[in-house]
PDB file of C-alpha atoms in Angstrom:
ATOM      1  CA  MET A 179      85.581   0.678 140.896  1.00 39.00           C
ATOM      2  CA  ASP A 180      89.017   0.365 139.082  1.00 45.00           C
ATOM      3  CA  GLN A 181      90.497  -2.900 137.770  1.00 44.00           C
ATOM      4  CA  HIS A 182      92.453  -3.648 140.490  1.00 44.00           C
ATOM      5  CA  SER A 183      90.003  -3.408 143.193  1.00 45.00           C
ATOM      6  CA  GLY A 184      87.777  -5.275 141.041  1.00 46.00           C
ATOM      7  CA  SER A 185      89.982  -8.120 140.817  1.00 44.00           C
ATOM      8  CA  ALA A 186      90.812  -7.996 144.446  1.00 45.00           C
ATOM      9  CA  SER A 187      86.875  -8.183 145.081  1.00 47.00           C
ATOM     10  CA  LEU A 188      86.879 -11.273 142.945  1.00 44.00           C
ATOM     11  CA  ILE A 189      89.646 -12.756 144.947  1.00 43.00           C
ATOM     12  CA  GLU A 190      87.771 -12.263 148.142  1.00 47.00           C
ATOM     13  CA  MET A 191      84.395 -13.330 147.201  1.00 53.00           C
ATOM     14  CA  GLY A 192      85.293 -16.017 145.147  1.00 69.00           C
ATOM     15  CA  VAL A 193      83.518 -17.300 141.767  1.00 73.00           C
ATOM     16  CA  GLY A 194      80.076 -18.746 141.616  1.00 71.00           C
ATOM     17  CA  ASP A 195      78.425 -21.021 139.234  1.00 67.00           C
ATOM     18  CA  GLU A 196      76.113 -18.132 137.801  1.00 74.00           C
ATOM     19  CA  ASP A 197      79.555 -16.379 137.171  1.00 71.00           C
ATOM     20  CA  LEU A 198      80.754 -19.331 134.930  1.00 69.00           C
ATOM     21  CA  GLN A 199      77.473 -19.727 133.329  1.00 64.00           C
ATOM     22  CA  ARG A 200      77.342 -16.090 132.201  1.00 71.00           C
ATOM     23  CA  ILE A 201      80.707 -16.493 130.472  1.00 70.00           C
ATOM     24  CA  ILE A 202      80.954 -20.033 129.545  1.00 73.00           C
ATOM     25  CA  GLY A 203      77.338 -21.349 129.347  1.00 71.00           C
ATOM     26  CA  SER A 204      77.791 -24.779 130.451  1.00 76.00           C
ATOM     27  CA  VAL A 205      79.587 -25.165 133.932  1.00 80.00           C
ATOM     28  CA  PRO A 206      82.023 -27.931 134.165  1.00 81.00           C
ATOM     29  CA  PRO A 207      82.814 -29.690 137.547  1.00 83.00           C
ATOM     30  CA  ARG A 208      84.675 -27.555 139.749  1.00 85.00           C
ATOM     31  CA  THR A 209      86.621 -30.399 141.722  1.00 91.00           C
ATOM     32  CA  ASP A 210      89.476 -31.158 139.374  1.00 94.00           C
ATOM     33  CA  LEU A 211      91.198 -30.561 136.108  1.00 93.00           C
ATOM     34  CA  VAL A 212      90.393 -34.317 134.801  1.00 96.00           C
ATOM     35  CA  ALA A 213      86.751 -33.590 135.264  1.00 95.00           C
ATOM     36  CA  VAL A 214      86.921 -30.243 133.569  1.00 94.00           C
ATOM     37  CA  LEU A 215      88.750 -31.957 130.716  1.00 95.00           C
ATOM     38  CA  GLN A 216      86.288 -34.720 130.276  1.00 96.00           C
ATOM     39  CA  HIS A 217      83.264 -32.225 130.510  1.00 94.00           C
ATOM     40  CA  TRP A 218      84.639 -30.290 127.490  1.00 93.00           C
ATOM     41  CA  ALA A 219      85.374 -33.502 125.582  1.00 96.00           C
ATOM     42  CA  VAL A 220      81.570 -34.114 125.820  1.00 96.00           C
ATOM     43  CA  GLU A 221      80.308 -30.793 125.555  1.00 93.00           C
ATOM     44  CA  ARG A 222      82.486 -29.398 122.762  1.00 91.00           C
ATOM     45  CA  GLY A 223      84.555 -32.563 121.590  1.00 93.00           C
ATOM     46  CA  ASP A 224      85.328 -31.394 118.222  1.00 95.00           C
ATOM     47  CA  GLN A 225      86.184 -27.702 119.078  1.00 93.00           C
ATOM     48  CA  PRO A 226      89.898 -26.540 119.498  1.00 91.00           C
ATOM     49  CA  ALA A 227      91.433 -26.777 122.742  1.00 90.00           C
ATOM     50  CA  PHE A 228      94.917 -25.887 121.831  1.00 88.00           C
ATOM     51  CA  TYR A 229      96.700 -24.505 118.867  1.00 86.00           C
ATOM     52  CA  PHE A 230     100.443 -24.545 118.298  1.00 87.00           C
ATOM     53  CA  THR A 231     102.269 -22.028 115.908  1.00 82.00           C
ATOM     54  CA  ASP A 232     105.832 -20.797 115.455  1.00 77.00           C
ATOM     55  CA  GLY A 233     104.194 -17.731 113.997  1.00 72.00           C
ATOM     56  CA  GLU A 234     105.878 -18.055 110.661  1.00 74.00           C
ATOM     57  CA  ASN A 235     104.924 -21.243 108.612  1.00 69.00           C
ATOM     58  CA  GLY A 236     101.310 -21.746 108.937  1.00 64.00           C
ATOM     59  CA  GLU A 237     101.079 -24.865 106.941  1.00 66.00           C
ATOM     60  CA  GLU A 238     102.937 -26.512 110.090  1.00 67.00           C
ATOM     61  CA  ASP A 239     100.490 -25.189 112.741  1.00 83.00           C
ATOM     62  CA  LEU A 240      99.088 -27.878 114.854  1.00 87.00           C
ATOM     63  CA  CYS A 241      95.477 -28.151 116.660  1.00 91.00           C
ATOM     64  CA  LEU A 242      94.400 -30.251 119.336  1.00 94.00           C
ATOM     65  CA  THR A 243      90.408 -30.632 119.928  1.00 96.00           C
ATOM     66  CA  PHE A 244      88.990 -31.295 123.336  1.00 95.00           C
ATOM     67  CA  ALA A 245      88.093 -34.964 122.254  1.00 97.00           C
ATOM     68  CA  GLU A 246      91.534 -35.525 120.967  1.00 97.00           C
ATOM     69  CA  LEU A 247      93.167 -34.226 124.040  1.00 97.00           C
ATOM     70  CA  ASP A 248      90.872 -36.330 126.338  1.00 97.00           C
ATOM     71  CA  LEU A 249      91.807 -39.530 124.405  1.00 97.00           C
ATOM     72  CA  ALA A 250      95.422 -38.643 124.178  1.00 97.00           C
ATOM     73  CA  ALA A 251      95.638 -38.225 127.895  1.00 97.00           C
ATOM     74  CA  ARG A 252      93.814 -41.309 128.455  1.00 97.00           C
ATOM     75  CA  ASN A 253      96.402 -43.195 126.322  1.00 97.00           C
ATOM     76  CA  VAL A 254      99.341 -41.637 128.234  1.00 98.00           C
ATOM     77  CA  ALA A 255      97.800 -42.228 131.706  1.00 98.00           C
ATOM     78  CA  GLY A 256      96.867 -45.961 130.801  1.00 97.00           C
ATOM     79  CA  TYR A 257     100.451 -46.417 130.128  1.00 97.00           C
ATOM     80  CA  LEU A 258     101.537 -44.718 133.138  1.00 97.00           C
ATOM     81  CA  GLN A 259      99.134 -46.696 135.413  1.00 97.00           C
ATOM     82  CA  LYS A 260     100.521 -49.897 134.222  1.00 96.00           C
ATOM     83  CA  LEU A 261     103.964 -48.639 135.259  1.00 95.00           C
ATOM     84  CA  GLY A 262     102.179 -47.962 138.708  1.00 95.00           C
ATOM     85  CA  GLY A 263     102.701 -44.198 138.202  1.00 95.00           C
ATOM     86  CA  LYS A 264      99.554 -43.357 140.200  1.00 95.00           C
ATOM     87  CA  GLY A 265     100.662 -41.267 143.080  1.00 95.00           C
ATOM     88  CA  GLN A 266     104.049 -40.716 141.696  1.00 96.00           C
ATOM     89  CA  ARG A 267     105.789 -37.463 140.853  1.00 96.00           C
ATOM     90  CA  VAL A 268     106.575 -37.546 137.092  1.00 97.00           C
ATOM     91  CA  LEU A 269     109.038 -35.081 135.444  1.00 95.00           C
ATOM     92  CA  LEU A 270     107.914 -33.128 132.047  1.00 95.00           C
ATOM     93  CA  LEU A 271     110.804 -32.663 129.985  1.00 93.00           C
ATOM     94  CA  TYR A 272     109.156 -31.112 126.760  1.00 92.00           C
ATOM     95  CA  PRO A 273     110.275 -28.437 124.493  1.00 88.00           C
ATOM     96  CA  PRO A 274     107.329 -25.842 123.607  1.00 84.00           C
ATOM     97  CA  VAL A 275     105.014 -28.393 121.608  1.00 86.00           C
ATOM     98  CA  LEU A 276     101.739 -29.630 121.981  1.00 90.00           C
ATOM     99  CA  ASP A 277     103.333 -32.932 123.459  1.00 94.00           C
ATOM    100  CA  PHE A 278     103.545 -31.266 126.852  1.00 93.00           C
ATOM    101  CA  VAL A 279      99.837 -30.340 127.033  1.00 94.00           C
ATOM    102  CA  ILE A 280      99.005 -34.286 126.353  1.00 96.00           C
ATOM    103  CA  GLY A 281     101.936 -35.388 128.802  1.00 97.00           C
ATOM    104  CA  PHE A 282     100.493 -32.933 131.605  1.00 96.00           C
ATOM    105  CA  PHE A 283      96.975 -34.058 131.416  1.00 97.00           C
ATOM    106  CA  GLY A 284      98.322 -37.731 130.993  1.00 98.00           C
ATOM    107  CA  CYS A 285      99.869 -37.085 134.518  1.00 97.00           C
ATOM    108  CA  LEU A 286      96.746 -35.862 135.808  1.00 97.00           C
ATOM    109  CA  TYR A 287      94.613 -38.546 134.321  1.00 98.00           C
ATOM    110  CA  ALA A 288      96.998 -41.126 135.789  1.00 98.00           C
ATOM    111  CA  GLY A 289      96.312 -39.690 139.354  1.00 98.00           C
ATOM    112  CA  ALA A 290      99.945 -38.635 139.227  1.00 98.00           C
ATOM    113  CA  THR A 291     101.657 -35.286 140.012  1.00 97.00           C
ATOM    114  CA  ALA A 292     103.065 -33.231 137.359  1.00 96.00           C
ATOM    115  CA  VAL A 293     106.354 -31.719 137.688  1.00 95.00           C
ATOM    116  CA  PRO A 294     107.389 -29.260 134.787  1.00 92.00           C
ATOM    117  CA  ALA A 295     110.883 -28.630 134.115  1.00 88.00           C
ATOM    118  CA  PHE A 296     112.880 -27.670 130.975  1.00 82.00           C
ATOM    119  CA  PRO A 297     114.574 -30.440 129.010  1.00 83.00           C
ATOM    120  CA  PRO A 298     118.223 -30.692 129.570  1.00 77.00           C
ATOM    121  CA  ARG A 299     120.507 -28.993 126.901  1.00 70.00           C
ATOM    122  CA  LYS A 300     122.844 -30.900 124.895  1.00 63.00           C
ATOM    123  CA  ASN A 301     126.207 -31.817 126.722  1.00 52.00           C
ATOM    124  CA  ARG A 302     125.071 -29.946 129.705  1.00 54.00           C
ATOM    125  CA  LYS A 303     124.761 -31.880 133.105  1.00 52.00           C
ATOM    126  CA  GLY A 304     121.314 -30.474 133.970  1.00 61.00           C
ATOM    127  CA  GLN A 305     122.152 -30.089 137.627  1.00 69.00           C
ATOM    128  CA  ARG A 306     118.851 -28.284 138.141  1.00 73.00           C
ATOM    129  CA  ILE A 307     116.703 -31.107 136.763  1.00 79.00           C
ATOM    130  CA  HIS A 308     118.716 -33.550 138.649  1.00 80.00           C
ATOM    131  CA  GLY A 309     118.179 -31.497 141.992  1.00 82.00           C
ATOM    132  CA  ILE A 310     114.423 -31.350 141.058  1.00 87.00           C
ATOM    133  CA  ALA A 311     114.316 -35.216 140.279  1.00 88.00           C
ATOM    134  CA  ARG A 312     116.024 -36.097 143.556  1.00 87.00           C
ATOM    135  CA  ASP A 313     114.078 -33.578 145.758  1.00 90.00           C
ATOM    136  CA  CYS A 314     110.692 -34.750 144.539  1.00 92.00           C
ATOM    137  CA  GLN A 315     111.804 -38.521 144.327  1.00 92.00           C
ATOM    138  CA  ALA A 316     110.599 -38.927 140.713  1.00 93.00           C
ATOM    139  CA  ASN A 317     111.395 -42.079 138.804  1.00 93.00           C
ATOM    140  CA  LEU A 318     109.404 -41.508 135.516  1.00 95.00           C
ATOM    141  CA  ALA A 319     110.061 -38.414 133.336  1.00 95.00           C
ATOM    142  CA  LEU A 320     107.763 -37.663 129.986  1.00 97.00           C
ATOM    143  CA  THR A 321     108.881 -36.022 127.023  1.00 95.00           C
ATOM    144  CA  ASN A 322     109.048 -36.571 123.105  1.00 94.00           C
ATOM    145  CA  GLU A 323     111.113 -38.779 121.087  1.00 94.00           C
ATOM    146  CA  TYR A 324     113.552 -36.119 120.019  1.00 91.00           C
ATOM    147  CA  VAL A 325     114.553 -35.101 123.600  1.00 90.00           C
ATOM    148  CA  ARG A 326     114.491 -38.973 124.855  1.00 89.00           C
ATOM    149  CA  GLN A 327     117.005 -39.658 122.149  1.00 88.00           C
ATOM    150  CA  GLN A 328     118.990 -36.418 123.048  1.00 85.00           C
ATOM    151  CA  ILE A 329     119.126 -37.677 126.554  1.00 82.00           C
ATOM    152  CA  GLU A 330     119.903 -41.003 126.056  1.00 79.00           C
ATOM    153  CA  GLY A 331     122.763 -40.156 123.693  1.00 75.00           C
ATOM    154  CA  ASP A 332     124.425 -37.609 125.712  1.00 69.00           C
ATOM    155  CA  ALA A 333     127.626 -38.103 127.585  1.00 64.00           C
ATOM    156  CA  ASN A 334     125.850 -37.516 130.896  1.00 62.00           C
ATOM    157  CA  TRP A 335     122.973 -40.066 130.430  1.00 60.00           C
ATOM    158  CA  VAL A 336     124.729 -42.073 133.433  1.00 58.00           C
ATOM    159  CA  GLU A 337     123.051 -39.514 135.815  1.00 62.00           C
ATOM    160  CA  TRP A 338     119.677 -40.218 134.576  1.00 66.00           C
ATOM    161  CA  GLU A 339     119.722 -43.968 134.967  1.00 71.00           C
ATOM    162  CA  SER A 340     117.443 -43.648 137.977  1.00 80.00           C
ATOM    163  CA  VAL A 341     114.757 -42.080 135.894  1.00 87.00           C
ATOM    164  CA  SER A 342     112.824 -43.876 133.156  1.00 90.00           C
ATOM    165  CA  ILE A 343     112.524 -41.572 130.103  1.00 91.00           C
ATOM    166  CA  ILE A 344     109.202 -42.184 128.413  1.00 95.00           C
ATOM    167  CA  ALA A 345     108.502 -40.615 124.787  1.00 96.00           C
ATOM    168  CA  THR A 346     104.505 -40.147 124.562  1.00 96.00           C
ATOM    169  CA  ASP A 347     104.759 -39.489 121.050  1.00 94.00           C
ATOM    170  CA  SER A 348     106.218 -43.107 120.402  1.00 93.00           C
ATOM    171  CA  LEU A 349     104.076 -45.333 122.815  1.00 93.00           C
ATOM    172  CA  VAL A 350     103.698 -48.492 120.540  1.00 83.00           C
ATOM    173  CA  GLN A 351     100.057 -49.130 121.183  1.00 87.00           C
ATOM    174  CA  ASP A 352      96.760 -47.646 122.523  1.00 91.00           C
ATOM    175  CA  TYR A 353      96.752 -47.749 126.206  1.00 96.00           C
ATOM    176  CA  SER A 354      93.453 -45.768 126.650  1.00 94.00           C
ATOM    177  CA  ALA A 355      91.600 -49.124 127.284  1.00 93.00           C
ATOM    178  CA  PHE A 356      93.647 -49.642 130.480  1.00 94.00           C
ATOM    179  CA  TRP A 357      92.923 -46.194 131.870  1.00 96.00           C
ATOM    180  CA  LYS A 358      91.187 -46.084 134.955  1.00 96.00           C
ATOM    181  CA  ASN A 359      89.647 -42.852 136.567  1.00 95.00           C
ATOM    182  CA  PRO A 360      91.781 -42.031 139.716  1.00 94.00           C
ATOM    183  CA  ALA A 361      88.915 -40.565 141.430  1.00 91.00           C
ATOM    184  CA  ILE A 362      90.659 -37.245 142.143  1.00 95.00           C
ATOM    185  CA  SER A 363      89.493 -34.900 144.996  1.00 94.00           C
ATOM    186  CA  PRO A 364      90.295 -31.058 145.115  1.00 95.00           C
ATOM    187  CA  ASP A 365      93.016 -31.432 147.735  1.00 95.00           C
ATOM    188  CA  ASP A 366      94.859 -33.995 145.840  1.00 96.00           C
ATOM    189  CA  LEU A 367      98.215 -32.852 144.617  1.00 96.00           C
ATOM    190  CA  ALA A 368      98.449 -31.971 140.835  1.00 96.00           C
ATOM    191  CA  VAL A 369     101.560 -30.079 140.136  1.00 94.00           C
ATOM    192  CA  LEU A 370     105.032 -29.457 141.846  1.00 92.00           C
ATOM    193  CA  GLN A 371     106.031 -25.886 140.258  1.00 89.00           C
ATOM    194  CA  TYR A 372     109.914 -25.409 141.076  1.00 86.00           C
ATOM    195  CA  THR A 373     111.558 -22.129 141.518  1.00 75.00           C
ATOM    196  CA  SER A 374     114.400 -21.345 138.967  1.00 68.00           C
ATOM    197  CA  GLY A 375     117.167 -22.156 141.342  1.00 62.00           C
ATOM    198  CA  SER A 376     118.927 -18.811 140.382  1.00 57.00           C
ATOM    199  CA  THR A 377     119.434 -17.979 144.142  1.00 58.00           C
ATOM    200  CA  GLY A 378     119.830 -21.504 145.697  1.00 63.00           C
ATOM    201  CA  GLN A 379     118.416 -24.925 145.289  1.00 73.00           C
ATOM    202  CA  PRO A 380     115.210 -25.259 143.474  1.00 74.00           C
ATOM    203  CA  LYS A 381     112.173 -25.476 145.872  1.00 81.00           C
ATOM    204  CA  GLY A 382     108.919 -27.038 144.977  1.00 86.00           C
ATOM    205  CA  VAL A 383     105.358 -25.314 145.556  1.00 88.00           C
ATOM    206  CA  MET A 384     102.638 -27.617 146.041  1.00 92.00           C
ATOM    207  CA  LEU A 385      99.483 -27.028 144.129  1.00 92.00           C
ATOM    208  CA  SER A 386      96.423 -29.094 144.353  1.00 94.00           C
ATOM    209  CA  HIS A 387      93.554 -29.672 141.969  1.00 95.00           C
ATOM    210  CA  GLY A 388      91.573 -27.286 143.990  1.00 92.00           C
ATOM    211  CA  ASN A 389      94.101 -24.693 143.707  1.00 91.00           C
ATOM    212  CA  LEU A 390      94.471 -24.907 139.756  1.00 91.00           C
ATOM    213  CA  VAL A 391      90.748 -24.765 139.127  1.00 89.00           C
ATOM    214  CA  ARG A 392      90.102 -22.020 141.412  1.00 87.00           C
ATOM    215  CA  ASN A 393      92.968 -19.904 139.715  1.00 83.00           C
ATOM    216  CA  THR A 394      91.723 -20.562 136.121  1.00 83.00           C
ATOM    217  CA  GLU A 395      88.273 -19.596 137.189  1.00 80.00           C
ATOM    218  CA  LEU A 396      89.325 -16.540 138.757  1.00 80.00           C
ATOM    219  CA  ILE A 397      91.397 -15.681 135.902  1.00 79.00           C
ATOM    220  CA  MET A 398      88.426 -16.504 133.286  1.00 76.00           C
ATOM    221  CA  VAL A 399      85.925 -14.415 135.259  1.00 77.00           C
ATOM    222  CA  ALA A 400      88.357 -11.251 135.563  1.00 76.00           C
ATOM    223  CA  PHE A 401      89.101 -11.335 131.660  1.00 72.00           C
ATOM    224  CA  GLU A 402      85.534 -12.315 130.879  1.00 75.00           C
ATOM    225  CA  THR A 403      86.575 -15.123 128.432  1.00 76.00           C
ATOM    226  CA  SER A 404      84.114 -17.054 126.557  1.00 70.00           C
ATOM    227  CA  HIS A 405      84.251 -20.219 124.699  1.00 73.00           C
ATOM    228  CA  LYS A 406      84.841 -18.086 121.517  1.00 75.00           C
ATOM    229  CA  SER A 407      87.834 -16.523 123.237  1.00 74.00           C
ATOM    230  CA  ILE A 408      91.429 -17.200 121.970  1.00 74.00           C
ATOM    231  CA  GLY A 409      94.335 -16.523 124.024  1.00 73.00           C
ATOM    232  CA  VAL A 410      97.996 -16.435 122.871  1.00 75.00           C
ATOM    233  CA  SER A 411     100.794 -17.279 125.186  1.00 71.00           C
ATOM    234  CA  TRP A 412     104.565 -17.621 124.364  1.00 65.00           C
ATOM    235  CA  LEU A 413     105.619 -18.118 127.940  1.00 68.00           C
ATOM    236  CA  PRO A 414     107.343 -21.290 128.924  1.00 65.00           C
ATOM    237  CA  THR A 415     105.272 -23.993 130.305  1.00 70.00           C
ATOM    238  CA  TYR A 416     107.382 -24.769 133.077  1.00 65.00           C
ATOM    239  CA  HIS A 417     106.948 -21.115 134.324  1.00 62.00           C
ATOM    240  CA  ASP A 418     103.895 -20.351 136.632  1.00 63.00           C
ATOM    241  CA  MET A 419     102.203 -18.001 134.053  1.00 63.00           C
ATOM    242  CA  GLY A 420     102.909 -19.959 131.086  1.00 57.00           C
ATOM    243  CA  LEU A 421     101.573 -23.142 132.801  1.00 65.00           C
ATOM    244  CA  VAL A 422      98.226 -21.626 134.345  1.00 63.00           C
ATOM    245  CA  GLY A 423      97.881 -18.767 131.853  1.00 60.00           C
ATOM    246  CA  GLY A 424      98.494 -20.731 128.779  1.00 53.00           C
TER     247      GLY A 424
END
């Protein structure tokens, strides 16, 4: 059996608990990504979940453990829930930094839908992002402090007045205590993944928690990754491969 036919068989047959146990040992809940991260925060809390590096200056490399990511996500989620963010579509306007990972899981922990998009460039109107915000009716956007100041200091800021820009790296207090588990089901919407818009208006593809869990499981089994495996990705996180593969 060649690699392509093997992958096709996996997709047709699906992934069972025994497949996951063989590869990663402890099998997390298979309902949603929030339950998955909470599982690993308990099972392997002090182990790295994500690294970030520019590939040049090792002294500035960053690491986020499963426990740290879980706590940071609950902090962002608690803030979003206080704003009534549960059930809303929330733009993610991050450059390639670990803040994106925290904002992404913060949305899911809040019971909101994450809408990844590249942050607008300075002195550019960002018509694609405005089109996405209108299409998905987003009133909230998460980013870091640097991008927030850049957006609000831009001459085109007036076009953003309907969207509240939140810098997740500058929250003034700990909101994790306010977080309430949103009780997510596999069919709940997790992500709106928009097309580039290069040939027309960007179109949103709806991805449920069940879709994402199944996709990541298939990738994990096909590549036979374990908890000791380290993957490297330099794809943008608003791109489908960068988001799921990364």
